[in-house]
Short mmCIF file of C-alpha atoms in Angstrom, two decimals:
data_model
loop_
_atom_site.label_atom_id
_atom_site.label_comp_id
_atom_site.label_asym_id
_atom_site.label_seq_id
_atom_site.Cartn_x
_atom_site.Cartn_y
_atom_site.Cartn_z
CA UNK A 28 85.98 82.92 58.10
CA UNK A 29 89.19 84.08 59.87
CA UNK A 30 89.22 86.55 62.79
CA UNK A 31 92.52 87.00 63.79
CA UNK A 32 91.34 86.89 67.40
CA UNK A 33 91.57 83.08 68.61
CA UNK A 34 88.90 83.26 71.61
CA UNK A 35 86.13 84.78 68.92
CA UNK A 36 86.75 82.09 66.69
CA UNK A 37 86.69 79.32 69.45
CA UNK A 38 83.20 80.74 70.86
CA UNK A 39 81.63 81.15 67.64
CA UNK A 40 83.06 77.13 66.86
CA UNK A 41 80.98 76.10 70.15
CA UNK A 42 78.28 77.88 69.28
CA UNK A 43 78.00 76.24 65.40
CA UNK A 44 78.45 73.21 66.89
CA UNK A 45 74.89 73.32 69.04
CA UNK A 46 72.15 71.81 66.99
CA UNK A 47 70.15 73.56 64.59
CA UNK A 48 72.74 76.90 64.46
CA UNK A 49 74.07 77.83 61.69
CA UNK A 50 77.29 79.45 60.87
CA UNK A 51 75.69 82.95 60.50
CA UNK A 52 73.80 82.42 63.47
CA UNK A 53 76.72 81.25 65.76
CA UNK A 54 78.73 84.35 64.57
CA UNK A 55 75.96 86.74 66.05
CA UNK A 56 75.74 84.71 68.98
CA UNK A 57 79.42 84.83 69.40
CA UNK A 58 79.58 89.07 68.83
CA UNK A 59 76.36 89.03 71.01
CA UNK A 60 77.95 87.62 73.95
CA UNK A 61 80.76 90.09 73.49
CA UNK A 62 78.72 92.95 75.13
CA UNK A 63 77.72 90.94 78.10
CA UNK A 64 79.00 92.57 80.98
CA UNK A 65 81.49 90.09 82.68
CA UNK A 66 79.33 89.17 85.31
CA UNK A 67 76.61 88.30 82.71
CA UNK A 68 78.92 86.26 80.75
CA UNK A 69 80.45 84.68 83.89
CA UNK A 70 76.09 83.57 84.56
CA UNK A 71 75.41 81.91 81.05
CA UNK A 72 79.01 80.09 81.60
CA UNK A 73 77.86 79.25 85.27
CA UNK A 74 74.97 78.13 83.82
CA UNK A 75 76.21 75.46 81.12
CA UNK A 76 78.23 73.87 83.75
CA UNK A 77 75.92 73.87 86.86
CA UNK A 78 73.25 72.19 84.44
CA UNK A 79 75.75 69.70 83.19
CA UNK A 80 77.00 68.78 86.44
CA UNK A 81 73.93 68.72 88.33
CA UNK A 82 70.97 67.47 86.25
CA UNK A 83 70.58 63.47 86.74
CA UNK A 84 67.98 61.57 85.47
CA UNK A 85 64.78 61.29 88.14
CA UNK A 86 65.26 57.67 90.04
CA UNK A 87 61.51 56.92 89.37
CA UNK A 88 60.82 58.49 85.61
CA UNK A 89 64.30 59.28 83.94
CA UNK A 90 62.92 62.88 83.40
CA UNK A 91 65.70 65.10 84.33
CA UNK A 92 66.39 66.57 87.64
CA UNK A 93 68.77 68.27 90.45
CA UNK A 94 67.12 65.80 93.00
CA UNK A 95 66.82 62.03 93.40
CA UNK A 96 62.81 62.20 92.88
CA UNK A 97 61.75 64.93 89.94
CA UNK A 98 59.60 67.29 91.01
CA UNK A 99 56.17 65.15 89.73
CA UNK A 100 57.10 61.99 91.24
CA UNK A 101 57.67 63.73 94.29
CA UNK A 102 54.51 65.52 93.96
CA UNK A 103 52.15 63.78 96.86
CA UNK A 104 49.10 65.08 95.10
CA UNK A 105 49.21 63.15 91.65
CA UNK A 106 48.05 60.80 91.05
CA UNK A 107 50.36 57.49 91.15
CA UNK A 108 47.82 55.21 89.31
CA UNK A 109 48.46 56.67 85.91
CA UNK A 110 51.51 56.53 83.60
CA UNK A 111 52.00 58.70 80.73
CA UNK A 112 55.06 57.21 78.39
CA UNK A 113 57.14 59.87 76.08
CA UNK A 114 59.98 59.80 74.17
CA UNK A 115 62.28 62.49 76.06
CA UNK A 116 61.73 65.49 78.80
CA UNK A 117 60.51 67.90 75.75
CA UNK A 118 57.65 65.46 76.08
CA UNK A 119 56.84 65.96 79.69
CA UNK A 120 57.28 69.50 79.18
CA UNK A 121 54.48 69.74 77.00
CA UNK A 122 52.29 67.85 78.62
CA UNK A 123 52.90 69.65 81.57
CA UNK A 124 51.85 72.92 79.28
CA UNK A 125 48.13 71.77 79.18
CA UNK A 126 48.12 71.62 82.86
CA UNK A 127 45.23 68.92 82.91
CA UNK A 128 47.57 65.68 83.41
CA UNK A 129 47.75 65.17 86.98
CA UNK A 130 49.25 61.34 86.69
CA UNK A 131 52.77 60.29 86.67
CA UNK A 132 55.50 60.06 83.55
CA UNK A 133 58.11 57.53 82.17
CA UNK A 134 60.87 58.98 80.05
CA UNK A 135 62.11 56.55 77.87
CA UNK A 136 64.61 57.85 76.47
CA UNK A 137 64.21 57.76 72.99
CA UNK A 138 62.10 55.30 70.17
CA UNK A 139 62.53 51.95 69.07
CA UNK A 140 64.34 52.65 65.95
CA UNK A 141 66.31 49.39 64.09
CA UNK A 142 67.81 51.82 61.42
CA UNK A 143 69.43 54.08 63.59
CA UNK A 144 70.68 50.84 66.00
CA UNK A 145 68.43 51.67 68.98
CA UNK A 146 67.10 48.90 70.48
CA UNK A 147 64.51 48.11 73.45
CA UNK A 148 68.03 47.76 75.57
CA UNK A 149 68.83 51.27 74.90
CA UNK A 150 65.62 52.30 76.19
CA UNK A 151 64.17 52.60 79.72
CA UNK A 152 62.24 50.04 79.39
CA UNK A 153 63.23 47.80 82.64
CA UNK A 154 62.74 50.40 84.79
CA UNK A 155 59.36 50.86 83.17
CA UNK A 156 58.72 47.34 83.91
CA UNK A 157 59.64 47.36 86.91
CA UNK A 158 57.48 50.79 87.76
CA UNK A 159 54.28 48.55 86.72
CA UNK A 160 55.33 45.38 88.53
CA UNK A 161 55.60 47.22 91.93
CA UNK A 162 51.72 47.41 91.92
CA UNK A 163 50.57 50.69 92.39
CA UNK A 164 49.92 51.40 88.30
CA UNK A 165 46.70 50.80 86.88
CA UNK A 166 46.77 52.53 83.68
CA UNK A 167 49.83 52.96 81.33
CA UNK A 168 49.41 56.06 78.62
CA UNK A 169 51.52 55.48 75.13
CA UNK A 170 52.39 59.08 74.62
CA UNK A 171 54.90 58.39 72.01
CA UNK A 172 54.69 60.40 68.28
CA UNK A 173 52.26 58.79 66.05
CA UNK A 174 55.39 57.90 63.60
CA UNK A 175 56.35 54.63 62.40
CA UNK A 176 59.31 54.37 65.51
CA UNK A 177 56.61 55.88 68.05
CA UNK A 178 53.92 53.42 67.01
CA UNK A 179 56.48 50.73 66.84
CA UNK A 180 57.64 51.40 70.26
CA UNK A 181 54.36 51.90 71.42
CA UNK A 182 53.11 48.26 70.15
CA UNK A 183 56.25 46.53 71.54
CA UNK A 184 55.51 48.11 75.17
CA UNK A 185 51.87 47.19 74.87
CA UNK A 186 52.62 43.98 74.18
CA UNK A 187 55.08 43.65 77.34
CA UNK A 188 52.53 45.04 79.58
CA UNK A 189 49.48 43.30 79.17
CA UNK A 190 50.76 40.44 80.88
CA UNK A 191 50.75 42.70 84.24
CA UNK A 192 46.88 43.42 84.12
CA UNK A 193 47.28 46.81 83.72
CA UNK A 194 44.98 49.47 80.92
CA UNK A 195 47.35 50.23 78.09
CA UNK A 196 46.11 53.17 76.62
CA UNK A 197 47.02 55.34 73.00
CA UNK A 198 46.65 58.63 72.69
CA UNK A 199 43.78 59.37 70.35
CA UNK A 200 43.97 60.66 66.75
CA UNK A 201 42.49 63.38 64.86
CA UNK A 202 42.26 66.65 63.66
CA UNK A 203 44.18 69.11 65.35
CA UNK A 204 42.44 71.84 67.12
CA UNK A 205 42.71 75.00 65.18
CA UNK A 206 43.86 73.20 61.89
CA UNK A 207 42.39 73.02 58.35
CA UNK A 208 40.69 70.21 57.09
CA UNK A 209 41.94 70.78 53.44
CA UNK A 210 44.87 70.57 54.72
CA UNK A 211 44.46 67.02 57.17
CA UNK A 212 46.39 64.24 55.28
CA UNK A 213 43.84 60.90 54.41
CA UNK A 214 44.76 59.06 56.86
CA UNK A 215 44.83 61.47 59.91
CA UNK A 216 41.09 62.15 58.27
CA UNK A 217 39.94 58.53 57.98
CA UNK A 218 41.28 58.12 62.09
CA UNK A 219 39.12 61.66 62.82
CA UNK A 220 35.96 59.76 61.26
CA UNK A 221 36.21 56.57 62.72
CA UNK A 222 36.98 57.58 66.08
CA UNK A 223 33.92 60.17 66.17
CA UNK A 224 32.29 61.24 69.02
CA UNK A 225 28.47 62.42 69.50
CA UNK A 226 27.72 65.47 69.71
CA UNK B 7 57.22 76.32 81.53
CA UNK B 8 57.80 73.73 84.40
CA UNK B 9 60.87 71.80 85.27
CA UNK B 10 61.13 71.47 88.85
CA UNK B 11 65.28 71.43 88.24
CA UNK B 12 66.32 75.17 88.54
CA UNK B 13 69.64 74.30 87.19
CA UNK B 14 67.83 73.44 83.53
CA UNK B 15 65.67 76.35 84.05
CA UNK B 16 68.17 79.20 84.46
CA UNK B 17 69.94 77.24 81.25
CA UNK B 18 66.94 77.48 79.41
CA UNK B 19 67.04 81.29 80.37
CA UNK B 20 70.35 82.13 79.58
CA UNK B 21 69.65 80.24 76.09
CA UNK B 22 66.45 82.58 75.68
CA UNK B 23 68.13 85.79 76.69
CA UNK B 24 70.26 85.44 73.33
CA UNK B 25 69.29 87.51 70.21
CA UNK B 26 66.78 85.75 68.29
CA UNK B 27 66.76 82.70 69.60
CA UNK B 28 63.25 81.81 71.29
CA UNK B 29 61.65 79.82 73.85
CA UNK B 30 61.14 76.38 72.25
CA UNK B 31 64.93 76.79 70.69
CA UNK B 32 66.36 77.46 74.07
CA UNK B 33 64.80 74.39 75.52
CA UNK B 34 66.17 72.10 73.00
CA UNK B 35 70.15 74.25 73.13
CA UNK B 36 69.65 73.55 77.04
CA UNK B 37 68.76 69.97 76.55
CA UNK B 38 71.32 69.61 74.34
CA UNK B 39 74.23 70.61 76.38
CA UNK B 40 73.23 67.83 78.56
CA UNK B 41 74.40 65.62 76.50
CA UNK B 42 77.48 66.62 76.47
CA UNK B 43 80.30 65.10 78.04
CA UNK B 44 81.58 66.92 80.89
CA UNK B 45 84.91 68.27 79.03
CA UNK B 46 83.09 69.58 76.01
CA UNK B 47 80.77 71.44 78.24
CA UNK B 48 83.51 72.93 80.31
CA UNK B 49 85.10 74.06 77.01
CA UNK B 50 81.79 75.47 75.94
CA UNK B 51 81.73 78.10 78.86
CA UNK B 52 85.41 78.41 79.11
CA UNK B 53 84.83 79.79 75.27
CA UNK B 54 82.26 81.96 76.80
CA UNK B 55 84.46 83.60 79.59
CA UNK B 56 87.74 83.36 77.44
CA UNK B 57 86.34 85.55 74.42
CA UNK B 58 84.40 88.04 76.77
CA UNK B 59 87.62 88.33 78.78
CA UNK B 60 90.58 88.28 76.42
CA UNK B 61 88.65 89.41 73.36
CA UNK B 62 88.79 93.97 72.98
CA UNK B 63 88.73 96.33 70.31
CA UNK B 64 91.93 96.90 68.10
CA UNK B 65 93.60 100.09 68.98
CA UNK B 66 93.70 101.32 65.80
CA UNK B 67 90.58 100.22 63.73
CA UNK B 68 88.44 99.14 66.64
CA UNK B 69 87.63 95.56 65.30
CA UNK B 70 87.36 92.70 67.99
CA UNK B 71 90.84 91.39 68.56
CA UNK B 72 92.78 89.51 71.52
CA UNK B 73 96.12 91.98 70.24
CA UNK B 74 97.27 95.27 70.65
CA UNK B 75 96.60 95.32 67.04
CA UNK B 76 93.87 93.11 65.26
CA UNK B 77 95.51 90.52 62.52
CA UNK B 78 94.53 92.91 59.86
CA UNK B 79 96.18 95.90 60.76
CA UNK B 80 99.53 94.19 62.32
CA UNK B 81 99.57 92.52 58.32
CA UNK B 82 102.44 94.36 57.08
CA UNK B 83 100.90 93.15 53.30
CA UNK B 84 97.90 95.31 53.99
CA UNK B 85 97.61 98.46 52.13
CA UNK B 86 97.55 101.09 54.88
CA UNK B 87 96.52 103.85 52.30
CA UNK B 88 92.86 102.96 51.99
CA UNK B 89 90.12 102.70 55.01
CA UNK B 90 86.90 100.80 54.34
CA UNK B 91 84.80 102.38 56.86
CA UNK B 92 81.95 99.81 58.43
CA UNK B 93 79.32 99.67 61.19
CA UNK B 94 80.25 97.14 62.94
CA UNK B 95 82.87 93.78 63.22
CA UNK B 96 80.10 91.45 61.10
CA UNK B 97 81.29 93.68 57.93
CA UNK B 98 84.62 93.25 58.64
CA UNK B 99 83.92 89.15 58.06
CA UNK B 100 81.89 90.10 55.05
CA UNK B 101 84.48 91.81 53.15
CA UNK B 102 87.15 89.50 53.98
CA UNK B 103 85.35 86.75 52.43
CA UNK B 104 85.63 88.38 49.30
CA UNK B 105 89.07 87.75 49.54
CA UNK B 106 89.40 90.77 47.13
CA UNK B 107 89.59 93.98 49.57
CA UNK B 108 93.50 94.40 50.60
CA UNK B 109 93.31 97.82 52.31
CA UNK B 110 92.18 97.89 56.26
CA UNK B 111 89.22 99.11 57.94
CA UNK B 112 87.91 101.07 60.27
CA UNK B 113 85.08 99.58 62.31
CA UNK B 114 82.21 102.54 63.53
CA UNK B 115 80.61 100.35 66.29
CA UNK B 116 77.29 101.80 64.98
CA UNK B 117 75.32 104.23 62.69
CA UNK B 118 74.04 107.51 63.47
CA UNK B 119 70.70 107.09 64.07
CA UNK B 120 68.82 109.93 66.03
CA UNK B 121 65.67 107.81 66.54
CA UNK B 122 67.86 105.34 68.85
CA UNK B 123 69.68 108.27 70.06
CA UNK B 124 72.69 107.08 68.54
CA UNK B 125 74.86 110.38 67.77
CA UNK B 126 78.15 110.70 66.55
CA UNK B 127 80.01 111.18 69.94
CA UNK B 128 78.93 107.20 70.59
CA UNK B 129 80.80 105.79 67.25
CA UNK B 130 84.34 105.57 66.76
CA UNK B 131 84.66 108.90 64.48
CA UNK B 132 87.07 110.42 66.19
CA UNK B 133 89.38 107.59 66.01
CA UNK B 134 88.42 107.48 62.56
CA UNK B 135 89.42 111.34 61.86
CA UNK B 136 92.68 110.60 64.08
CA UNK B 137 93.67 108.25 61.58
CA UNK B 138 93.50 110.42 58.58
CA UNK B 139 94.52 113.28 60.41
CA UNK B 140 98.58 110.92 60.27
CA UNK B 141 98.32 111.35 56.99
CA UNK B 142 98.97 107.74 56.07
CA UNK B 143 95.29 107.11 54.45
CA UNK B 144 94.52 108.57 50.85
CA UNK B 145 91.09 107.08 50.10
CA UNK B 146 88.61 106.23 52.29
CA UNK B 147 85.63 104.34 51.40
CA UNK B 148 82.35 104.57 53.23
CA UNK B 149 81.06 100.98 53.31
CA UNK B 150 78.32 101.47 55.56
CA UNK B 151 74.67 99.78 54.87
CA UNK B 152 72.37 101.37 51.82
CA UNK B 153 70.13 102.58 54.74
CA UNK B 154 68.81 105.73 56.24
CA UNK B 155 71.06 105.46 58.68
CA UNK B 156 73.92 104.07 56.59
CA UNK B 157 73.27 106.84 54.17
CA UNK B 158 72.96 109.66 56.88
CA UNK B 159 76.47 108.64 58.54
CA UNK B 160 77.76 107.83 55.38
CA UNK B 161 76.88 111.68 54.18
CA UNK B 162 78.20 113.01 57.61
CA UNK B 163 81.76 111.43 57.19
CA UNK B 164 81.98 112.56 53.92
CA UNK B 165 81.90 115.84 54.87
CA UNK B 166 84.06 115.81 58.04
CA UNK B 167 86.61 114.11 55.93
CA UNK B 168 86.87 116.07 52.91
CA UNK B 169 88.97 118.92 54.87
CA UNK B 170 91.76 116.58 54.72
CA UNK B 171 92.06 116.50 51.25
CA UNK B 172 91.15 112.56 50.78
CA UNK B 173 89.67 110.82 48.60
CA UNK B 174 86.23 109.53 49.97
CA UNK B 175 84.66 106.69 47.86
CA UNK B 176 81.24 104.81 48.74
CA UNK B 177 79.89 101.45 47.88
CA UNK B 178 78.39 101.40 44.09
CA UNK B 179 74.66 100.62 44.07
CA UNK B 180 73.13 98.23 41.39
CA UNK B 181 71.35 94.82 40.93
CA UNK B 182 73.04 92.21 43.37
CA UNK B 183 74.70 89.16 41.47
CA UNK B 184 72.60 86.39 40.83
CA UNK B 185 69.22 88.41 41.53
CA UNK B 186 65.95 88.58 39.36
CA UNK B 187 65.69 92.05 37.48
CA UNK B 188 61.44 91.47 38.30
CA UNK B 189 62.24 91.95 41.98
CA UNK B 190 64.19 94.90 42.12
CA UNK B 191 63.05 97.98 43.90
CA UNK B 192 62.71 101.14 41.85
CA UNK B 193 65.41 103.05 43.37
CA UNK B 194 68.09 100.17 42.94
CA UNK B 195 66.97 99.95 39.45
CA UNK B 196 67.08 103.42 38.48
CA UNK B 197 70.77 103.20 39.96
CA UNK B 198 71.69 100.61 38.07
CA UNK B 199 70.78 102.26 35.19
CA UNK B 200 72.26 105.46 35.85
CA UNK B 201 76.06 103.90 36.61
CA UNK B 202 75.53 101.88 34.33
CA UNK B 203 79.39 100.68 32.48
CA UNK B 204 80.74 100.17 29.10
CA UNK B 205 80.85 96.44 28.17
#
């Protein structure tokens, strides 16, 4: 696709290049932020860098912040007992969504994964450790995806925990709320039906 | 949605403010770009400010360029006798993928469309009429969409620009390459059938 203009082509090149955009999609992105006013354009720019430069991960959690403490660790009202594991922020974000967690979070950063090279080492996994050895957690929530990698990873922490004498707890499986049951693969059914409730 | 860092937050915004793209894809764009290394994001929002700055319409077609004159009409190969006449830049890119087209354009920067309040004093016409008016152009060829609106302006040109004693062509209609005859509309059908060509 040739432009002529050298600027147009470099924006709509950046653009492409963000995850999940395609080429058609970048172009109207591109010809979209050609009728920003300058100010406007001079804000989204603003913004790119100031996150960049400014966002560090929280001391405590690894969830990213502006500040040394995010703003849930530095929360003095939640509570500092509980733990809630996740892959990455995205995670925090939507547990933050059902507004009924009130406990703490550990980013870790990403899954045990041996086919894509990741490692525990890669992981924030000593600073987890370390979180739990301090004293103050009694109950450690695996919050990872119920994949293969997220059950992996969620196995291998168990197992390092245990030893500390705190609860290490799964999230629960089962039908989704909403969902169709013709639709529920076997084994997310079988996992609904064992772990049933009474009514 | 929560994330105590305003920094992420107002790039999560910016993200969100662009044409179709939505909450959840913003979040993951902004999460993205913090992952980039500090150079590559400064080249992502020097891209921004650099095409938004440098980047104005041609003088004589009114296509985005950085020139006087965009690369299409400064090509001395171009045939300056025919004007494809388009709504906006996205065309442009269209037909010059084709790689078949050799004439040059002339970009409208809209369609007349009384519903958005869109009349002809907001389009490039007069430029356009300019440009015949030289005497240069012998055919022009209305290459707006097979809309309403696309139609209506299309119709409207035609008659402003018959006074001038050119030629004024317009897209053929028929059954798209590579399409299903089952799931053609009527109208494209009937088309089809009426300019229908010796094989």
């Amino acid at each position: 696709m040739k432009y002529g203009a050298l600027p147009l082509t470099r924006l709509i090149e950046q653009f492409a290049s963000l995850p999940g955009i395609g080429r058609k999609t970048a172009q109207r992105l591109a010809f979209y932020i050609l009728t920003l006013t300058k100010e406007q354009a001079q804000e989204f720019a603003g913004a790119i860098l100031d996150a960049r430069e400014k966002i560090k991960y929280c001391s405590v959690c690894r969830n990213y912040t502006d500040q040394e403490l995010c703003e849930i660790c530095g929360d003095p009202v939640r509570d500092k007992s509980t733990v809630c594991v996740v892959e990455d922020a995205k995670d925090v974000a939507a547990f933050e969504r059902t507004r009924e967690y009130r406990g703490l979070y550990h980013v870790l950063g990403g899954l045990i994964s041996p086919m894509d090279g990741i490692g525990p080492d890669q992981l924030f996994i000593k600073e987890l450790l370390q979180r739990v050895q301090e004293g103050t957690v009694q109950e450690v929530i695996m919050a990872t995806n119920p994949t293969v990698e997220g059950e992996a990873t969620a196995m291998y922490l168990g197992r390092l925990l245990k030893p500390f004498g705190v609860k290490v707890t799964r999230l629960a499986y089962g039908i989704p709320v909403g969902s169709d049951l013709e639709y529920a693969d076997e084994v997310t059914l079988f996992k609904a039906l064992e772990n049933r409730s009474e009514l």
